[in-house]
Amino acid sequence: MFHLGWFVGKGYSVHEWNKPWSGTIGQDWMEPDLYLDLARALERACFDYMLIEDGSFVADAYKGSAEYYLRNAYAVPKSDPLPLVPLLGHVTKRLGIVATVATSFYPPFLAARLGATLDHLTHGRVGLNIVTAHNDRAAQNFGLDRHYEHDLRYEMADEWMEVVNRLWASWEPDAIVADPQTGVFADHSKVHPIHFEGRYYKSRGPLNTAPGPQGRPVICQAGGSPAGIAFAARHADSVIAKVRGAAAAKSFRQRLSAQMQPLGRKPSDCKVLFATSVVLGDTMDDARDKRARMTAALADSMETRLAGMSYLSMVDFSKYDLDAPLPTITTNASRASFEAYLSGDGGKTLRDMLLDPSGGGLDFVGTPDSIAAEMGEIMQDVGGDGILIQDPLTRKTVAEITDGLVPALKRRSLVRKAYQHERFRDNLLAF
């Protein structure tokens, strides 16, 4: 069997605005209903988790202006996903709920306290998607002139994780006595300052709230660069990976496993879910026609893809010749996500890359049953732990996946038919 996750890749934002099947998102984007409906559907389908992306800036890389991003609701407006977590927890009982936290901008004590609080409110079902953030504009919103260098961000994040782990461990498991006979609520001898002083962070501790039911929230991570993989090997319970094709997916799993073992961690301690795009049809011809229409529409959405590449890289792609091979691009921003956006063939022109219909991950086109069979074969070959469904997010796509594809997967016994445990981490480690 393999695990299932859903990546809300545009965060708590405006999904598929002004497109078919988007409903009234232009008016009610700030309401929680779309996410509540998604969470209910995912739990019915026995998904492991939903993960909500986040970012803290208004992009202006494309043509040196914020106009395109604001006019088209591209990653803006975007609200903080953390307040959604208890709402999602209230309408579900088993689904893991993962919100994004940027180590570069959240002080460790604040993040540890939020994580513990949300774990209590969800009865042990919260996860934190640990990112280092990728953009100078975000850094400038938090008082920096420029963002920290890419690999330095991960060095700092290592120390950040050490602090939050110590804070979550600052209360011993039996520190709360709550004995009305003795009048003792918490045993002071079992709550400890951490007195941490490192190169980048300093915290006295202890945490002023008790850790949640999981002790430590599930830690998710999405960095695919060498520094990101090394970070995941040390800290992550689940990794979301966006790589092109089964061979690259297999290589990613092998690289992560090789780095985990010297650290005393088994590969099974960290579940890798591979980003996936799915084009479903009632028949194979329906699915192929749908994919063909999507591919044809790319010619009219080239500016969107240019703006997206600019968003991820902080490089203005409007200045490049569409009909010339793309030169080597170096960026201090989101390296792995940016590279997944490219076609991978250095001989192609920028136009060819923009017209590439691939989603940048594992791509499936077919009927629910044909895709279920293909997913089973690829997961067996890759040695991966699961599939991560990614945008677009509309109620139609949710129904296609949860009421169309997942039943086909269940008929083949490829995914769980019921949750075995109450808590997120226990379900994640169940197989």
Short mmCIF file of C-alpha atoms in Angstrom, two decimals:
data_model
loop_
_atom_site.label_atom_id
_atom_site.label_comp_id
_atom_site.label_asym_id
_atom_site.label_seq_id
_atom_site.Cartn_x
_atom_site.Cartn_y
_atom_site.Cartn_z
CA MET A 1 0.00 0.00 0.00
CA PHE A 2 0.99 3.62 -0.35
CA HIS A 3 0.01 6.88 1.34
CA LEU A 4 -2.01 9.79 -0.05
CA GLY A 5 -1.61 13.51 0.51
CA TRP A 6 -3.10 16.66 -1.01
CA PHE A 7 -0.94 19.73 -1.57
CA VAL A 8 -2.82 23.03 -1.45
CA GLY A 9 -0.10 24.62 -3.52
CA LYS A 10 -1.48 28.15 -3.63
CA GLY A 11 -2.08 28.25 0.09
CA TYR A 12 -5.00 30.01 1.75
CA SER A 13 -5.58 32.10 -1.32
CA VAL A 14 -7.65 32.56 -4.48
CA HIS A 15 -7.89 29.21 -6.25
CA GLU A 16 -8.58 29.03 -9.98
CA TRP A 17 -10.09 32.50 -10.03
CA ASN A 18 -12.04 33.34 -13.18
CA LYS A 19 -11.81 29.77 -14.49
CA PRO A 20 -14.47 27.08 -15.01
CA TRP A 21 -15.65 25.21 -11.91
CA SER A 22 -14.18 27.79 -9.51
CA GLY A 23 -17.59 28.75 -8.15
CA THR A 24 -17.65 32.07 -6.29
CA ILE A 25 -14.00 32.00 -5.22
CA GLY A 26 -13.54 35.58 -6.38
CA GLN A 27 -15.97 36.76 -3.72
CA ASP A 28 -15.47 34.24 -0.91
CA TRP A 29 -11.75 33.40 -1.18
CA MET A 30 -11.24 34.48 2.45
CA GLU A 31 -13.84 32.04 3.78
CA PRO A 32 -12.79 28.60 5.06
CA ASP A 33 -15.53 26.60 3.31
CA LEU A 34 -13.47 25.33 0.35
CA TYR A 35 -10.82 23.95 2.73
CA LEU A 36 -13.41 22.47 5.08
CA ASP A 37 -15.06 20.70 2.14
CA LEU A 38 -11.65 19.47 0.98
CA ALA A 39 -10.77 18.14 4.45
CA ARG A 40 -14.07 16.26 4.78
CA ALA A 41 -13.64 14.69 1.34
CA LEU A 42 -10.02 13.70 2.02
CA GLU A 43 -10.96 12.05 5.29
CA ARG A 44 -13.75 10.06 3.60
CA ALA A 45 -11.10 8.91 1.12
CA CYS A 46 -8.66 8.06 3.98
CA PHE A 47 -5.89 10.44 2.92
CA ASP A 48 -2.97 10.77 5.32
CA TYR A 49 -2.85 14.55 5.19
CA MET A 50 -3.53 17.84 3.50
CA LEU A 51 -0.67 20.34 3.37
CA ILE A 52 -1.22 24.07 2.96
CA GLU A 53 1.55 26.12 1.33
CA ASP A 54 2.27 29.68 2.45
CA GLY A 55 4.27 32.76 1.51
CA SER A 56 4.66 36.23 3.02
CA PHE A 57 5.19 38.61 0.12
CA VAL A 58 3.62 40.23 -2.92
CA ALA A 59 5.74 39.17 -5.91
CA ASP A 60 7.08 41.76 -8.34
CA ALA A 61 9.77 39.82 -10.21
CA TYR A 62 7.91 39.57 -13.52
CA LYS A 63 8.50 42.77 -15.52
CA GLY A 64 9.68 44.37 -12.29
CA SER A 65 6.11 44.99 -11.14
CA ALA A 66 3.43 43.51 -8.90
CA GLU A 67 0.80 44.26 -11.58
CA TYR A 68 0.54 40.78 -13.10
CA TYR A 69 0.35 39.02 -9.74
CA LEU A 70 -2.30 41.35 -8.31
CA ARG A 71 -4.37 41.59 -11.49
CA ASN A 72 -4.53 37.81 -11.81
CA ALA A 73 -4.61 36.87 -8.11
CA TYR A 74 -1.35 34.96 -8.56
CA ALA A 75 -0.29 33.99 -5.00
CA VAL A 76 -1.90 37.16 -3.67
CA PRO A 77 -3.98 37.78 -1.64
CA LYS A 78 -2.74 34.97 0.58
CA SER A 79 -3.82 34.59 4.20
CA ASP A 80 -2.03 32.83 7.05
CA PRO A 81 -2.93 29.10 7.04
CA LEU A 82 -2.31 28.46 10.74
CA PRO A 83 -5.72 29.79 11.89
CA LEU A 84 -7.36 27.31 9.49
CA VAL A 85 -5.87 24.33 11.34
CA PRO A 86 -8.30 24.14 14.30
CA LEU A 87 -11.24 24.71 11.94
CA LEU A 88 -10.11 21.80 9.77
CA GLY A 89 -9.51 19.71 12.87
CA HIS A 90 -13.04 20.40 14.07
CA VAL A 91 -14.68 18.89 10.97
CA THR A 92 -12.40 15.81 10.81
CA LYS A 93 -11.26 13.11 13.22
CA ARG A 94 -8.32 11.30 11.58
CA LEU A 95 -6.91 13.44 8.75
CA GLY A 96 -3.47 14.96 9.29
CA ILE A 97 -3.42 18.74 8.86
CA VAL A 98 -0.13 20.36 7.87
CA ALA A 99 0.47 24.11 7.81
CA THR A 100 3.62 25.85 6.57
CA VAL A 101 6.06 27.56 8.92
CA ALA A 102 9.16 29.44 7.71
CA THR A 103 12.19 28.93 9.93
CA SER A 104 13.72 32.16 8.66
CA PHE A 105 10.88 34.26 10.05
CA TYR A 106 9.31 32.35 12.95
CA PRO A 107 11.30 32.49 16.19
CA PRO A 108 11.71 28.91 17.49
CA PHE A 109 9.80 29.55 20.71
CA LEU A 110 6.82 30.98 18.83
CA ALA A 111 6.76 28.05 16.40
CA ALA A 112 7.12 25.44 19.16
CA ARG A 113 4.30 27.03 21.14
CA LEU A 114 2.04 27.22 18.07
CA GLY A 115 2.81 23.62 17.15
CA ALA A 116 2.02 22.33 20.64
CA THR A 117 -1.19 24.37 20.84
CA LEU A 118 -2.44 23.17 17.45
CA ASP A 119 -1.57 19.58 18.29
CA HIS A 120 -3.79 19.85 21.36
CA LEU A 121 -6.61 21.46 19.38
CA THR A 122 -6.51 18.71 16.72
CA HIS A 123 -6.06 15.87 19.24
CA GLY A 124 -2.69 14.88 17.83
CA ARG A 125 -3.18 15.50 14.11
CA VAL A 126 -1.09 18.55 13.31
CA GLY A 127 2.00 18.72 11.16
CA LEU A 128 4.35 21.57 10.34
CA ASN A 129 5.72 21.99 6.84
CA ILE A 130 9.15 23.39 7.59
CA VAL A 131 10.45 25.74 4.90
CA THR A 132 13.28 28.24 4.87
CA ALA A 133 11.35 30.65 2.58
CA HIS A 134 12.77 31.63 -0.77
CA ASN A 135 12.30 35.27 -1.63
CA ASP A 136 14.04 38.57 -0.91
CA ARG A 137 10.67 40.31 -0.81
CA ALA A 138 9.56 38.08 2.07
CA ALA A 139 12.85 38.70 3.88
CA GLN A 140 12.38 42.45 3.49
CA ASN A 141 8.99 42.16 5.18
CA PHE A 142 10.79 40.80 8.23
CA GLY A 143 13.51 43.43 8.45
CA LEU A 144 16.23 41.93 6.25
CA ASP A 145 17.75 43.66 3.21
CA ARG A 146 18.16 40.33 1.41
CA HIS A 147 17.33 36.76 2.24
CA TYR A 148 20.04 34.55 3.72
CA GLU A 149 22.09 32.53 1.23
CA HIS A 150 20.36 29.28 0.20
CA ASP A 151 22.53 26.73 2.01
CA LEU A 152 22.98 29.02 5.03
CA ARG A 153 19.20 29.00 5.40
CA TYR A 154 19.32 25.23 5.90
CA GLU A 155 22.23 25.51 8.32
CA MET A 156 20.15 27.93 10.36
CA ALA A 157 17.11 25.65 10.04
CA ASP A 158 19.09 22.74 11.52
CA GLU A 159 19.74 24.77 14.64
CA TRP A 160 16.14 26.03 14.63
CA MET A 161 14.94 22.43 14.70
CA GLU A 162 17.24 21.66 17.61
CA VAL A 163 15.67 24.49 19.61
CA VAL A 164 12.04 23.54 18.90
CA ASN A 165 12.74 19.87 19.61
CA ARG A 166 14.25 20.77 22.97
CA LEU A 167 11.30 23.01 23.77
CA TRP A 168 8.82 20.25 22.94
CA ALA A 169 10.84 17.97 25.22
CA SER A 170 11.10 20.52 28.05
CA TRP A 171 8.08 18.96 29.76
CA GLU A 172 8.48 15.31 30.73
CA PRO A 173 5.57 13.12 29.59
CA ASP A 174 4.18 12.75 33.13
CA ALA A 175 4.81 16.34 34.26
CA ILE A 176 1.08 17.10 34.49
CA VAL A 177 -0.33 15.43 37.57
CA ALA A 178 -3.68 17.25 37.90
CA ASP A 179 -4.32 15.65 41.30
CA PRO A 180 -7.10 17.45 43.21
CA GLN A 181 -6.25 15.52 46.36
CA THR A 182 -2.73 16.94 46.62
CA GLY A 183 -3.56 20.19 44.85
CA VAL A 184 -0.68 19.65 42.41
CA PHE A 185 -1.34 20.35 38.75
CA ALA A 186 2.20 20.07 37.33
CA ASP A 187 5.33 18.65 38.94
CA HIS A 188 7.88 21.46 38.77
CA SER A 189 10.77 18.99 38.87
CA LYS A 190 9.69 17.64 35.48
CA VAL A 191 9.54 20.95 33.58
CA HIS A 192 13.00 22.08 32.51
CA PRO A 193 14.61 25.20 31.04
CA ILE A 194 16.64 24.33 27.95
CA HIS A 195 19.27 27.10 28.24
CA PHE A 196 20.03 26.88 24.54
CA GLU A 197 22.60 29.21 23.06
CA GLY A 198 23.74 28.45 19.52
CA ARG A 199 25.21 30.29 16.60
CA TYR A 200 21.89 31.68 15.36
CA TYR A 201 19.33 31.18 18.13
CA LYS A 202 19.05 31.53 21.85
CA SER A 203 16.22 30.39 24.10
CA ARG A 204 15.93 29.84 27.83
CA GLY A 205 12.75 27.73 27.87
CA PRO A 206 10.87 25.82 29.05
CA LEU A 207 7.86 25.96 26.79
CA ASN A 208 5.00 27.55 28.72
CA THR A 209 2.44 25.08 27.40
CA ALA A 210 2.64 21.33 27.57
CA PRO A 211 3.51 19.47 24.36
CA GLY A 212 0.55 18.03 22.46
CA PRO A 213 -0.56 14.40 22.19
CA GLN A 214 2.13 13.60 19.60
CA GLY A 215 4.89 15.19 21.69
CA ARG A 216 6.42 16.56 18.51
CA PRO A 217 4.16 17.54 15.60
CA VAL A 218 4.76 15.64 12.38
CA ILE A 219 7.54 17.43 10.49
CA CYS A 220 7.11 17.73 6.74
CA GLN A 221 9.63 19.22 4.33
CA ALA A 222 9.75 20.02 0.63
CA GLY A 223 13.31 21.04 -0.24
CA GLY A 224 14.80 18.98 -3.07
CA SER A 225 18.24 20.61 -3.25
CA PRO A 226 21.22 18.78 -1.71
CA ALA A 227 20.89 20.98 1.38
CA GLY A 228 17.16 20.30 1.53
CA ILE A 229 17.61 16.53 1.25
CA ALA A 230 20.24 16.58 4.00
CA PHE A 231 17.84 18.54 6.22
CA ALA A 232 15.03 16.07 5.52
CA ALA A 233 17.30 13.11 6.33
CA ARG A 234 17.88 14.56 9.79
CA HIS A 235 14.46 15.90 10.69
CA ALA A 236 11.53 15.02 8.42
CA ASP A 237 8.73 12.54 9.04
CA SER A 238 7.43 13.12 5.52
CA VAL A 239 8.91 14.72 2.42
CA ILE A 240 6.95 16.09 -0.52
CA ALA A 241 9.06 15.72 -3.66
CA LYS A 242 8.47 17.22 -7.09
CA VAL A 243 10.61 15.39 -9.63
CA ARG A 244 10.05 14.59 -13.29
CA GLY A 245 9.28 10.96 -14.00
CA ALA A 246 9.66 7.61 -12.28
CA ALA A 247 13.44 7.38 -12.73
CA ALA A 248 14.01 10.72 -11.00
CA ALA A 249 11.58 9.73 -8.26
CA LYS A 250 13.47 6.50 -7.64
CA SER A 251 16.77 8.39 -7.50
CA PHE A 252 15.35 10.88 -5.00
CA ARG A 253 14.15 8.12 -2.68
CA GLN A 254 17.53 6.39 -2.87
CA ARG A 255 19.47 9.61 -2.12
CA LEU A 256 17.31 10.38 0.89
CA SER A 257 17.53 6.83 2.22
CA ALA A 258 21.32 6.81 1.85
CA GLN A 259 21.60 9.96 3.96
CA MET A 260 19.19 8.74 6.65
CA GLN A 261 20.96 5.49 7.45
CA PRO A 262 24.24 6.95 8.81
CA LEU A 263 22.09 9.10 11.13
CA GLY A 264 20.53 6.01 12.67
CA ARG A 265 17.20 6.51 10.89
CA LYS A 266 15.46 3.84 8.85
CA PRO A 267 14.17 4.91 5.41
CA SER A 268 10.71 3.91 6.60
CA ASP A 269 10.92 6.64 9.27
CA CYS A 270 10.35 9.27 6.56
CA LYS A 271 7.55 8.89 4.04
CA VAL A 272 8.21 10.41 0.60
CA LEU A 273 5.12 11.55 -1.28
CA PHE A 274 5.67 12.45 -4.93
CA ALA A 275 3.85 15.41 -6.47
CA THR A 276 1.41 14.20 -9.08
CA SER A 277 -0.86 15.67 -11.73
CA VAL A 278 -3.91 13.67 -12.73
CA VAL A 279 -6.09 14.06 -15.84
CA LEU A 280 -9.17 11.86 -15.42
CA GLY A 281 -11.79 10.88 -17.98
CA ASP A 282 -14.70 8.45 -18.09
CA THR A 283 -12.91 6.72 -20.98
CA MET A 284 -9.34 6.81 -22.26
CA ASP A 285 -10.49 8.92 -25.21
CA ASP A 286 -12.14 11.39 -22.81
CA ALA A 287 -8.93 11.68 -20.80
CA ARG A 288 -6.73 12.11 -23.87
CA ASP A 289 -9.08 14.75 -25.30
CA LYS A 290 -9.03 16.61 -21.99
CA ARG A 291 -5.23 16.50 -21.91
CA ALA A 292 -5.09 17.70 -25.52
CA ARG A 293 -7.32 20.67 -24.69
CA MET A 294 -5.13 21.52 -21.71
CA THR A 295 -2.00 21.33 -23.87
CA ALA A 296 -3.55 23.52 -26.55
CA ALA A 297 -4.51 26.08 -23.92
CA LEU A 298 -0.86 26.46 -22.88
CA ALA A 299 -0.24 28.71 -25.85
CA ASP A 300 -2.66 31.21 -24.33
CA SER A 301 -1.18 30.96 -20.84
CA MET A 302 2.50 31.49 -21.55
CA GLU A 303 2.55 34.72 -19.58
CA THR A 304 1.21 32.85 -16.55
CA ARG A 305 4.07 30.37 -16.76
CA LEU A 306 6.64 33.13 -17.25
CA ALA A 307 5.24 34.90 -14.19
CA GLY A 308 5.38 31.61 -12.28
CA MET A 309 9.01 31.01 -13.16
CA SER A 310 9.77 34.59 -12.12
CA TYR A 311 7.91 34.06 -8.84
CA LEU A 312 9.97 31.01 -7.92
CA SER A 313 13.36 32.30 -9.04
CA MET A 314 13.22 36.10 -8.46
CA VAL A 315 14.45 36.34 -12.08
CA ASP A 316 12.43 38.36 -14.61
CA PHE A 317 11.69 35.88 -17.39
CA SER A 318 10.03 38.51 -19.56
CA LYS A 319 13.50 39.59 -20.72
CA TYR A 320 14.44 36.26 -22.34
CA ASP A 321 13.93 35.36 -26.01
CA LEU A 322 11.17 32.76 -26.19
CA ASP A 323 12.73 31.12 -29.24
CA ALA A 324 16.27 30.76 -27.94
CA PRO A 325 17.64 28.12 -25.57
CA LEU A 326 17.35 29.26 -21.98
CA PRO A 327 20.75 30.20 -20.54
CA THR A 328 21.88 28.82 -17.21
CA ILE A 329 19.92 30.51 -14.44
CA THR A 330 21.32 30.79 -10.93
CA THR A 331 19.04 31.74 -8.08
CA ASN A 332 19.14 32.16 -4.33
CA ALA A 333 15.42 31.46 -4.24
CA SER A 334 13.52 28.18 -4.57
CA ARG A 335 15.97 26.00 -6.45
CA ALA A 336 14.28 22.59 -6.53
CA SER A 337 10.81 23.99 -7.28
CA PHE A 338 12.22 26.22 -9.99
CA GLU A 339 14.13 23.36 -11.62
CA ALA A 340 10.97 21.22 -11.61
CA TYR A 341 9.28 24.00 -13.58
CA LEU A 342 11.78 23.53 -16.42
CA SER A 343 11.52 20.75 -18.96
CA GLY A 344 14.91 19.28 -18.11
CA ASP A 345 16.21 19.44 -21.70
CA GLY A 346 18.85 22.12 -22.01
CA GLY A 347 18.52 22.13 -25.81
CA LYS A 348 14.93 23.33 -25.80
CA THR A 349 13.89 26.91 -26.28
CA LEU A 350 12.07 28.79 -23.56
CA ARG A 351 8.89 28.55 -25.67
CA ASP A 352 9.25 24.75 -25.85
CA MET A 353 9.57 24.63 -22.07
CA LEU A 354 6.50 26.80 -21.59
CA LEU A 355 4.48 24.56 -23.93
CA ASP A 356 5.54 21.39 -22.12
CA PRO A 357 2.28 19.93 -20.74
CA SER A 358 4.04 18.09 -17.91
CA GLY A 359 3.12 19.18 -14.41
CA GLY A 360 6.74 18.85 -13.36
CA GLY A 361 6.09 15.72 -11.31
CA LEU A 362 4.54 12.33 -11.97
CA ASP A 363 1.84 12.77 -14.63
CA PHE A 364 -1.11 10.46 -15.18
CA VAL A 365 -3.76 10.55 -17.92
CA GLY A 366 -6.59 8.01 -18.12
CA THR A 367 -9.60 6.53 -16.41
CA PRO A 368 -9.70 5.99 -12.65
CA ASP A 369 -8.95 2.30 -13.11
CA SER A 370 -6.10 2.74 -15.61
CA ILE A 371 -4.44 5.42 -13.48
CA ALA A 372 -4.83 3.32 -10.33
CA ALA A 373 -3.02 0.45 -12.07
CA GLU A 374 -0.27 2.76 -13.32
CA MET A 375 0.20 4.35 -9.90
CA GLY A 376 0.57 0.93 -8.31
CA GLU A 377 3.25 -0.07 -10.80
CA ILE A 378 5.22 3.17 -10.42
CA MET A 379 5.11 3.13 -6.62
CA GLN A 380 6.39 -0.45 -6.62
CA ASP A 381 9.21 0.45 -8.99
CA VAL A 382 10.16 3.72 -7.32
CA GLY A 383 10.13 2.43 -3.78
CA GLY A 384 8.29 5.59 -2.85
CA ASP A 385 5.79 5.86 -0.07
CA GLY A 386 2.95 7.69 -1.71
CA ILE A 387 1.25 10.12 -4.04
CA LEU A 388 0.73 13.84 -3.43
CA ILE A 389 -2.14 15.32 -5.41
CA GLN A 390 -1.42 18.93 -6.35
CA ASP A 391 -3.42 21.86 -7.69
CA PRO A 392 -5.76 22.85 -9.29
CA LEU A 393 -8.14 23.01 -6.34
CA THR A 394 -11.84 23.13 -7.18
CA ARG A 395 -14.71 21.11 -5.79
CA LYS A 396 -14.87 19.30 -9.14
CA THR A 397 -11.25 18.14 -8.99
CA VAL A 398 -11.71 17.09 -5.35
CA ALA A 399 -14.68 14.91 -6.32
CA GLU A 400 -12.81 13.42 -9.29
CA ILE A 401 -9.98 12.32 -7.03
CA THR A 402 -11.81 11.32 -3.83
CA ASP A 403 -14.92 9.79 -5.45
CA GLY A 404 -13.35 8.59 -8.72
CA LEU A 405 -9.66 7.73 -8.45
CA VAL A 406 -9.44 6.70 -4.78
CA PRO A 407 -12.19 4.04 -4.98
CA ALA A 408 -10.26 2.51 -7.89
CA LEU A 409 -7.11 2.51 -5.77
CA LYS A 410 -9.00 0.89 -2.89
CA ARG A 411 -10.38 -1.85 -5.15
CA ARG A 412 -6.77 -2.77 -5.91
CA SER A 413 -5.85 -2.58 -2.19
CA LEU A 414 -3.24 0.07 -3.00
CA VAL A 415 -4.35 2.55 -0.31
CA ARG A 416 -5.94 2.22 3.10
CA LYS A 417 -9.68 1.60 3.39
CA ALA A 418 -9.87 2.81 6.99
CA TYR A 419 -7.64 4.62 9.46
CA GLN A 420 -5.90 2.39 11.98
CA HIS A 421 -5.04 5.09 14.50
CA GLU A 422 -6.28 8.35 15.96
CA ARG A 423 -3.08 10.35 15.59
CA PHE A 424 -1.34 11.63 12.48
CA ARG A 425 2.13 10.18 13.02
CA ASP A 426 0.77 6.74 13.93
CA ASN A 427 -1.20 6.56 10.67
CA LEU A 428 1.79 7.80 8.71
CA LEU A 429 3.98 5.05 10.15
CA ALA A 430 1.34 2.32 9.94
CA PHE A 431 2.90 0.98 6.72
#
